[in-house]
PDB file of C-alpha atoms in Angstrom:
ATOM      1  CA  MET A  43      -9.729  -9.192   0.490  1.00 93.00           C
ATOM      2  CA  ARG A  44      -8.409  -5.614  -0.044  1.00 96.00           C
ATOM      3  CA  PHE A  45      -5.077  -4.738  -1.647  1.00 97.00           C
ATOM      4  CA  ARG A  46      -3.266  -1.440  -1.028  1.00 97.00           C
ATOM      5  CA  GLU A  47      -0.045  -0.698  -2.928  1.00 97.00           C
ATOM      6  CA  LEU A  48       2.620   0.716  -0.564  1.00 97.00           C
ATOM      7  CA  SER A  49       4.818   3.662  -1.327  1.00 96.00           C
ATOM      8  CA  ILE A  50       7.327   1.062  -2.592  1.00 97.00           C
ATOM      9  CA  PRO A  51       6.299   0.085  -6.097  1.00 95.00           C
ATOM     10  CA  GLY A  52       5.226  -3.482  -6.395  1.00 96.00           C
ATOM     11  CA  ALA A  53       4.699  -4.116  -2.632  1.00 97.00           C
ATOM     12  CA  PHE A  54       1.161  -4.582  -1.300  1.00 98.00           C
ATOM     13  CA  GLU A  55      -0.639  -4.712   1.989  1.00 98.00           C
ATOM     14  CA  VAL A  56      -3.391  -7.329   1.964  1.00 98.00           C
ATOM     15  CA  THR A  57      -6.305  -7.090   4.342  1.00 96.00           C
ATOM     16  CA  PRO A  58      -8.587 -10.126   4.496  1.00 95.00           C
ATOM     17  CA  GLN A  59     -12.294 -10.218   5.220  1.00 94.00           C
ATOM     18  CA  GLN A  60     -12.886 -12.121   8.434  1.00 94.00           C
ATOM     19  CA  HIS A  61     -16.121 -13.939   9.010  1.00 95.00           C
ATOM     20  CA  GLY A  62     -16.666 -14.574  12.691  1.00 91.00           C
ATOM     21  CA  ASP A  63     -19.354 -15.919  15.085  1.00 92.00           C
ATOM     22  CA  PRO A  64     -19.305 -17.257  18.687  1.00 93.00           C
ATOM     23  CA  ARG A  65     -17.632 -20.468  17.453  1.00 93.00           C
ATOM     24  CA  GLY A  66     -14.561 -18.571  16.105  1.00 92.00           C
ATOM     25  CA  LEU A  67     -13.731 -17.173  12.612  1.00 89.00           C
ATOM     26  CA  PHE A  68     -12.838 -18.048   9.040  1.00 94.00           C
ATOM     27  CA  MET A  69     -10.910 -16.072   6.438  1.00 92.00           C
ATOM     28  CA  GLU A  70      -9.002 -16.462   3.209  1.00 92.00           C
ATOM     29  CA  TRP A  71      -5.497 -15.243   3.987  1.00 93.00           C
ATOM     30  CA  TYR A  72      -4.095 -15.951   0.550  1.00 94.00           C
ATOM     31  CA  ARG A  73      -5.748 -16.108  -2.842  1.00 94.00           C
ATOM     32  CA  PHE A  74      -3.638 -17.078  -5.846  1.00 93.00           C
ATOM     33  CA  ASP A  75      -6.009 -15.590  -8.375  1.00 95.00           C
ATOM     34  CA  LYS A  76      -6.597 -12.271  -6.640  1.00 96.00           C
ATOM     35  CA  LEU A  77      -2.939 -11.660  -5.929  1.00 96.00           C
ATOM     36  CA  SER A  78      -2.062 -12.476  -9.530  1.00 95.00           C
ATOM     37  CA  GLU A  79      -4.560  -9.911 -10.816  1.00 95.00           C
ATOM     38  CA  VAL A  80      -3.086  -7.251  -8.666  1.00 96.00           C
ATOM     39  CA  VAL A  81       0.594  -7.885  -9.213  1.00 95.00           C
ATOM     40  CA  GLY A  82       0.326  -9.022 -12.850  1.00 93.00           C
ATOM     41  CA  HIS A  83       1.847 -12.511 -12.480  1.00 92.00           C
ATOM     42  CA  PRO A  84       1.349 -15.679 -10.285  1.00 92.00           C
ATOM     43  CA  LEU A  85       3.308 -16.112  -7.146  1.00 94.00           C
ATOM     44  CA  ARG A  86       5.097 -19.419  -7.236  1.00 91.00           C
ATOM     45  CA  LEU A  87       5.025 -20.993  -3.819  1.00 94.00           C
ATOM     46  CA  ALA A  88       8.307 -22.901  -3.328  1.00 96.00           C
ATOM     47  CA  GLN A  89       9.038 -22.636   0.394  1.00 97.00           C
ATOM     48  CA  GLY A  90       7.060 -21.871   3.635  1.00 97.00           C
ATOM     49  CA  ASN A  91       8.759 -20.431   6.693  1.00 97.00           C
ATOM     50  CA  LEU A  92       7.715 -19.809  10.263  1.00 97.00           C
ATOM     51  CA  SER A  93       9.596 -17.357  12.519  1.00 96.00           C
ATOM     52  CA  VAL A  94       9.042 -16.893  16.220  1.00 98.00           C
ATOM     53  CA  SER A  95      10.635 -13.845  17.941  1.00 98.00           C
ATOM     54  CA  ALA A  96      10.841 -12.342  21.328  1.00 97.00           C
ATOM     55  CA  LYS A  97       9.648  -8.776  21.945  1.00 97.00           C
ATOM     56  CA  ASN A  98      12.098  -6.185  20.606  1.00 97.00           C
ATOM     57  CA  VAL A  99      13.881  -8.555  18.298  1.00 98.00           C
ATOM     58  CA  VAL A 100      14.694  -6.909  14.857  1.00 98.00           C
ATOM     59  CA  ARG A 101      15.302  -9.215  11.856  1.00 97.00           C
ATOM     60  CA  GLY A 102      16.502  -8.003   8.563  1.00 94.00           C
ATOM     61  CA  VAL A 103      16.889  -6.235   6.272  1.00 98.00           C
ATOM     62  CA  HIS A 104      17.191  -9.319   4.032  1.00 97.00           C
ATOM     63  CA  PHE A 105      17.120  -9.625   0.246  1.00 97.00           C
ATOM     64  CA  ALA A 106      18.129 -12.127  -2.511  1.00 97.00           C
ATOM     65  CA  ASP A 107      19.965 -11.944  -5.829  1.00 96.00           C
ATOM     66  CA  VAL A 108      17.766 -11.212  -8.890  1.00 96.00           C
ATOM     67  CA  PRO A 109      17.309 -13.417 -10.804  1.00 93.00           C
ATOM     68  CA  PRO A 110      15.745 -15.391  -9.307  1.00 94.00           C
ATOM     69  CA  GLY A 111      15.189 -13.269  -6.265  1.00 94.00           C
ATOM     70  CA  GLN A 112      12.620 -14.233  -3.650  1.00 96.00           C
ATOM     71  CA  ALA A 113       9.145 -12.835  -3.583  1.00 97.00           C
ATOM     72  CA  LYS A 114       7.467 -13.158  -0.122  1.00 98.00           C
ATOM     73  CA  TYR A 115       3.905 -13.246   1.259  1.00 98.00           C
ATOM     74  CA  VAL A 116       4.177 -12.457   4.910  1.00 98.00           C
ATOM     75  CA  SER A 117       1.553 -12.865   7.650  1.00 98.00           C
ATOM     76  CA  CYS A 118       1.605 -12.706  11.494  1.00 98.00           C
ATOM     77  CA  VAL A 119      -0.330 -15.610  13.009  1.00 97.00           C
ATOM     78  CA  ARG A 120       0.479 -14.779  16.661  1.00 98.00           C
ATOM     79  CA  GLY A 121       1.217 -11.510  18.475  1.00 98.00           C
ATOM     80  CA  ALA A 122       2.318  -8.389  16.492  1.00 98.00           C
ATOM     81  CA  VAL A 123       5.194  -7.229  14.436  1.00 98.00           C
ATOM     82  CA  LEU A 124       6.020  -3.977  12.600  1.00 98.00           C
ATOM     83  CA  ASP A 125       6.958  -5.363   9.238  1.00 98.00           C
ATOM     84  CA  VAL A 126       9.253  -3.153   7.044  1.00 98.00           C
ATOM     85  CA  VAL A 127       9.657  -3.146   3.251  1.00 98.00           C
ATOM     86  CA  VAL A 128      12.779  -1.461   1.843  1.00 98.00           C
ATOM     87  CA  ASP A 129      13.410  -0.604  -1.818  1.00 98.00           C
ATOM     88  CA  LEU A 130      16.960  -1.849  -2.446  1.00 98.00           C
ATOM     89  CA  ARG A 131      16.666  -1.819  -6.237  1.00 98.00           C
ATOM     90  CA  VAL A 132      19.249   0.442  -7.742  1.00 98.00           C
ATOM     91  CA  GLY A 133      17.619   2.753 -10.211  1.00 97.00           C
ATOM     92  CA  SER A 134      14.204   2.537  -8.627  1.00 97.00           C
ATOM     93  CA  PRO A 135      12.440   5.913  -8.079  1.00 96.00           C
ATOM     94  CA  ALA A 136      11.861   4.766  -4.500  1.00 97.00           C
ATOM     95  CA  PHE A 137      15.435   3.565  -3.913  1.00 98.00           C
ATOM     96  CA  GLY A 138      16.307   3.803  -0.227  1.00 97.00           C
ATOM     97  CA  ARG A 139      12.693   4.325   0.790  1.00 97.00           C
ATOM     98  CA  TRP A 140      11.088   2.146   3.482  1.00 98.00           C
ATOM     99  CA  GLU A 141       7.590   1.653   4.853  1.00 98.00           C
ATOM    100  CA  PHE A 142       6.179  -0.114   7.850  1.00 98.00           C
ATOM    101  CA  VAL A 143       3.012  -2.249   7.968  1.00 98.00           C
ATOM    102  CA  ARG A 144       1.716  -3.623  11.303  1.00 98.00           C
ATOM    103  CA  LEU A 145       0.917  -7.196  11.092  1.00 98.00           C
ATOM    104  CA  ASP A 146      -0.958  -8.869  13.987  1.00 98.00           C
ATOM    105  CA  GLU A 147      -3.417 -11.528  15.032  1.00 96.00           C
ATOM    106  CA  THR A 148      -6.218  -9.048  15.110  1.00 95.00           C
ATOM    107  CA  ASP A 149      -6.472  -7.449  11.708  1.00 96.00           C
ATOM    108  CA  ARG A 150      -4.543 -10.392  10.136  1.00 97.00           C
ATOM    109  CA  ARG A 151      -3.014  -8.327   7.332  1.00 97.00           C
ATOM    110  CA  SER A 152      -0.320  -9.749   5.047  1.00 98.00           C
ATOM    111  CA  VAL A 153       2.371  -8.056   2.995  1.00 98.00           C
ATOM    112  CA  TYR A 154       3.376  -9.070  -0.521  1.00 98.00           C
ATOM    113  CA  LEU A 155       7.020  -8.191  -1.581  1.00 97.00           C
ATOM    114  CA  PRO A 156       8.296  -8.764  -5.148  1.00 96.00           C
ATOM    115  CA  GLU A 157      11.708  -9.865  -5.978  1.00 96.00           C
ATOM    116  CA  GLY A 158      14.502  -7.328  -5.219  1.00 96.00           C
ATOM    117  CA  LEU A 159      12.970  -5.673  -2.200  1.00 98.00           C
ATOM    118  CA  GLY A 160      14.329  -5.799   1.335  1.00 98.00           C
ATOM    119  CA  HIS A 161      12.376  -7.222   4.207  1.00 98.00           C
ATOM    120  CA  GLY A 162      12.612  -7.003   7.978  1.00 98.00           C
ATOM    121  CA  PHE A 163      10.516  -6.726  11.047  1.00 98.00           C
ATOM    122  CA  CYS A 164      10.445  -5.716  14.726  1.00 98.00           C
ATOM    123  CA  ALA A 165       8.574  -8.015  17.111  1.00 98.00           C
ATOM    124  CA  LEU A 166       6.149  -5.938  19.302  1.00 98.00           C
ATOM    125  CA  THR A 167       5.121  -8.868  21.475  1.00 98.00           C
ATOM    126  CA  ASP A 168       6.768 -11.992  22.877  1.00 97.00           C
ATOM    127  CA  ASP A 169       6.287 -15.053  20.687  1.00 97.00           C
ATOM    128  CA  ALA A 170       5.491 -12.911  17.654  1.00 98.00           C
ATOM    129  CA  THR A 171       5.060 -15.533  14.972  1.00 98.00           C
ATOM    130  CA  LEU A 172       5.378 -14.907  11.199  1.00 97.00           C
ATOM    131  CA  SER A 173       4.368 -17.178   8.542  1.00 97.00           C
ATOM    132  CA  TYR A 174       5.628 -16.589   5.065  1.00 95.00           C
ATOM    133  CA  VAL A 175       5.657 -18.307   1.738  1.00 96.00           C
ATOM    134  CA  CYS A 176       8.434 -17.688  -0.721  1.00 97.00           C
ATOM    135  CA  SER A 177       8.751 -17.885  -4.494  1.00 96.00           C
ATOM    136  CA  GLU A 178      12.090 -19.636  -4.261  1.00 96.00           C
ATOM    137  CA  THR A 179      13.875 -21.918  -1.867  1.00 96.00           C
ATOM    138  CA  TYR A 180      16.639 -20.615   0.431  1.00 94.00           C
ATOM    139  CA  ASN A 181      19.878 -20.145  -1.359  1.00 94.00           C
ATOM    140  CA  PRO A 182      22.738 -19.258   1.139  1.00 92.00           C
ATOM    141  CA  THR A 183      24.951 -17.858  -1.611  1.00 94.00           C
ATOM    142  CA  GLY A 184      22.294 -15.609  -2.936  1.00 95.00           C
ATOM    143  CA  GLU A 185      20.887 -14.207   0.310  1.00 96.00           C
ATOM    144  CA  HIS A 186      22.141 -11.004   1.588  1.00 97.00           C
ATOM    145  CA  GLY A 187      21.383  -8.193   4.060  1.00 97.00           C
ATOM    146  CA  VAL A 188      21.640  -4.530   4.786  1.00 98.00           C
ATOM    147  CA  HIS A 189      22.279  -3.401   8.394  1.00 98.00           C
ATOM    148  CA  PRO A 190      18.836  -2.632   9.895  1.00 98.00           C
ATOM    149  CA  LEU A 191      20.271   0.159  12.034  1.00 97.00           C
ATOM    150  CA  ASP A 192      22.125   1.947   9.209  1.00 97.00           C
ATOM    151  CA  PRO A 193      21.594   5.643  10.055  1.00 96.00           C
ATOM    152  CA  ASP A 194      21.610   6.497   6.373  1.00 94.00           C
ATOM    153  CA  LEU A 195      18.715   4.134   5.834  1.00 96.00           C
ATOM    154  CA  GLY A 196      17.090   5.667   8.855  1.00 97.00           C
ATOM    155  CA  ILE A 197      14.515   3.028   9.648  1.00 97.00           C
ATOM    156  CA  GLU A 198      12.531   4.289  12.681  1.00 96.00           C
ATOM    157  CA  TRP A 199      12.372   1.030  14.679  1.00 97.00           C
ATOM    158  CA  PRO A 200      10.004   1.346  17.712  1.00 95.00           C
ATOM    159  CA  VAL A 201      12.566   0.061  20.191  1.00 94.00           C
ATOM    160  CA  GLU A 202      15.582   1.734  21.787  1.00 88.00           C
ATOM    161  CA  VAL A 203      17.876  -1.305  21.995  1.00 89.00           C
ATOM    162  CA  PRO A 204      16.784  -3.880  19.390  1.00 94.00           C
ATOM    163  CA  GLN A 205      18.053  -7.488  19.597  1.00 95.00           C
ATOM    164  CA  LEU A 206      19.908  -8.449  16.453  1.00 97.00           C
ATOM    165  CA  SER A 207      21.391 -11.660  15.210  1.00 96.00           C
ATOM    166  CA  ALA A 208      25.210 -11.818  14.649  1.00 96.00           C
ATOM    167  CA  LYS A 209      24.602 -12.063  10.890  1.00 95.00           C
ATOM    168  CA  ASP A 210      22.464  -8.831  10.899  1.00 97.00           C
ATOM    169  CA  GLU A 211      24.972  -7.133  13.122  1.00 97.00           C
ATOM    170  CA  GLN A 212      27.682  -7.724  10.521  1.00 97.00           C
ATOM    171  CA  ALA A 213      25.550  -6.745   7.518  1.00 98.00           C
ATOM    172  CA  PRO A 214      26.936  -3.884   5.341  1.00 98.00           C
ATOM    173  CA  THR A 215      25.430  -0.489   5.321  1.00 98.00           C
ATOM    174  CA  LEU A 216      23.360   0.578   2.327  1.00 98.00           C
ATOM    175  CA  ALA A 217      26.229   2.587   0.931  1.00 98.00           C
ATOM    176  CA  GLU A 218      28.627  -0.325   1.357  1.00 98.00           C
ATOM    177  CA  ALA A 219      26.275  -2.740  -0.362  1.00 98.00           C
ATOM    178  CA  LEU A 220      25.727  -0.216  -3.173  1.00 98.00           C
ATOM    179  CA  ALA A 221      29.472   0.356  -3.608  1.00 98.00           C
ATOM    180  CA  SER A 222      30.193  -3.405  -3.651  1.00 97.00           C
ATOM    181  CA  GLY A 223      27.538  -4.089  -6.436  1.00 97.00           C
ATOM    182  CA  LEU A 224      25.517  -6.292  -4.017  1.00 97.00           C
ATOM    183  CA  LEU A 225      22.123  -4.665  -4.513  1.00 98.00           C
ATOM    184  CA  PRO A 226      19.649  -5.721  -7.159  1.00 97.00           C
ATOM    185  CA  ASP A 227      19.118  -3.633 -10.332  1.00 97.00           C
ATOM    186  CA  TYR A 228      15.678  -2.155 -10.743  1.00 97.00           C
ATOM    187  CA  ARG A 229      15.473  -2.809 -14.485  1.00 96.00           C
ATOM    188  CA  ALA A 230      16.729  -6.449 -14.042  1.00 95.00           C
ATOM    189  CA  CYS A 231      13.967  -6.963 -11.372  1.00 96.00           C
ATOM    190  CA  LEU A 232      11.204  -5.599 -13.734  1.00 93.00           C
ATOM    191  CA  GLU A 233      12.511  -7.780 -16.580  1.00 94.00           C
ATOM    192  CA  PHE A 234      12.507 -10.808 -14.376  1.00 94.00           C
ATOM    193  CA  THR A 235       8.935 -10.252 -12.994  1.00 91.00           C
ATOM    194  CA  ALA A 236       7.804  -9.603 -16.658  1.00 89.00           C
ATOM    195  CA  SER A 237       9.186 -13.030 -17.595  1.00 91.00           C
ATOM    196  CA  LEU A 238       6.976 -14.713 -15.011  1.00 88.00           C
ATOM    197  CA  GLY A 239       3.972 -14.180 -17.292  1.00 79.00           C
ATOM    198  CA  GLY A 240       0.571 -12.578 -16.861  1.00 65.00           C
ATOM    199  CA  VAL A 241      -2.564 -14.009 -15.321  1.00 53.00           C
TER     200      VAL A 241
END
């Protein structure tokens, strides 16, 4: 299992080692101990989600209030998506920056996002299926979004006319979310993750 930190501090791409033969394959897609060593604290697994999307669907950019936030470990178990990590933490040196990671059923990479980051994806295939585990259960009053097509954010989605949910269509721009005080504070995010304890 290889870990590569993204340009967004605290976010990692995880590439598993796949063991295959004519019968099929085996791999460890998640290791509590190895991830803890890399990120500096354990990932509490509180909820597991499965998302199935048609080609050209864009979901996100979603984030949660910190504390407690919602760290995510995201994998694609069928098809392919272009997964995006967005730094929405006010005061972060990477604020407003985003990075794509291709997740698919071939390389079987995963992405780890700590609390305070925004997450979204574009389905590159029909029936693109994401599996992700979260550090906290869903809290409708603490969950928010930034419009995925906000030109100031400038995410370069690989589709001309993405399909969005009504909720994502109505999400504020990054500037609107910032002005309203909706976005997480970078220092508060660091303090919260520090409170989670080391390995």
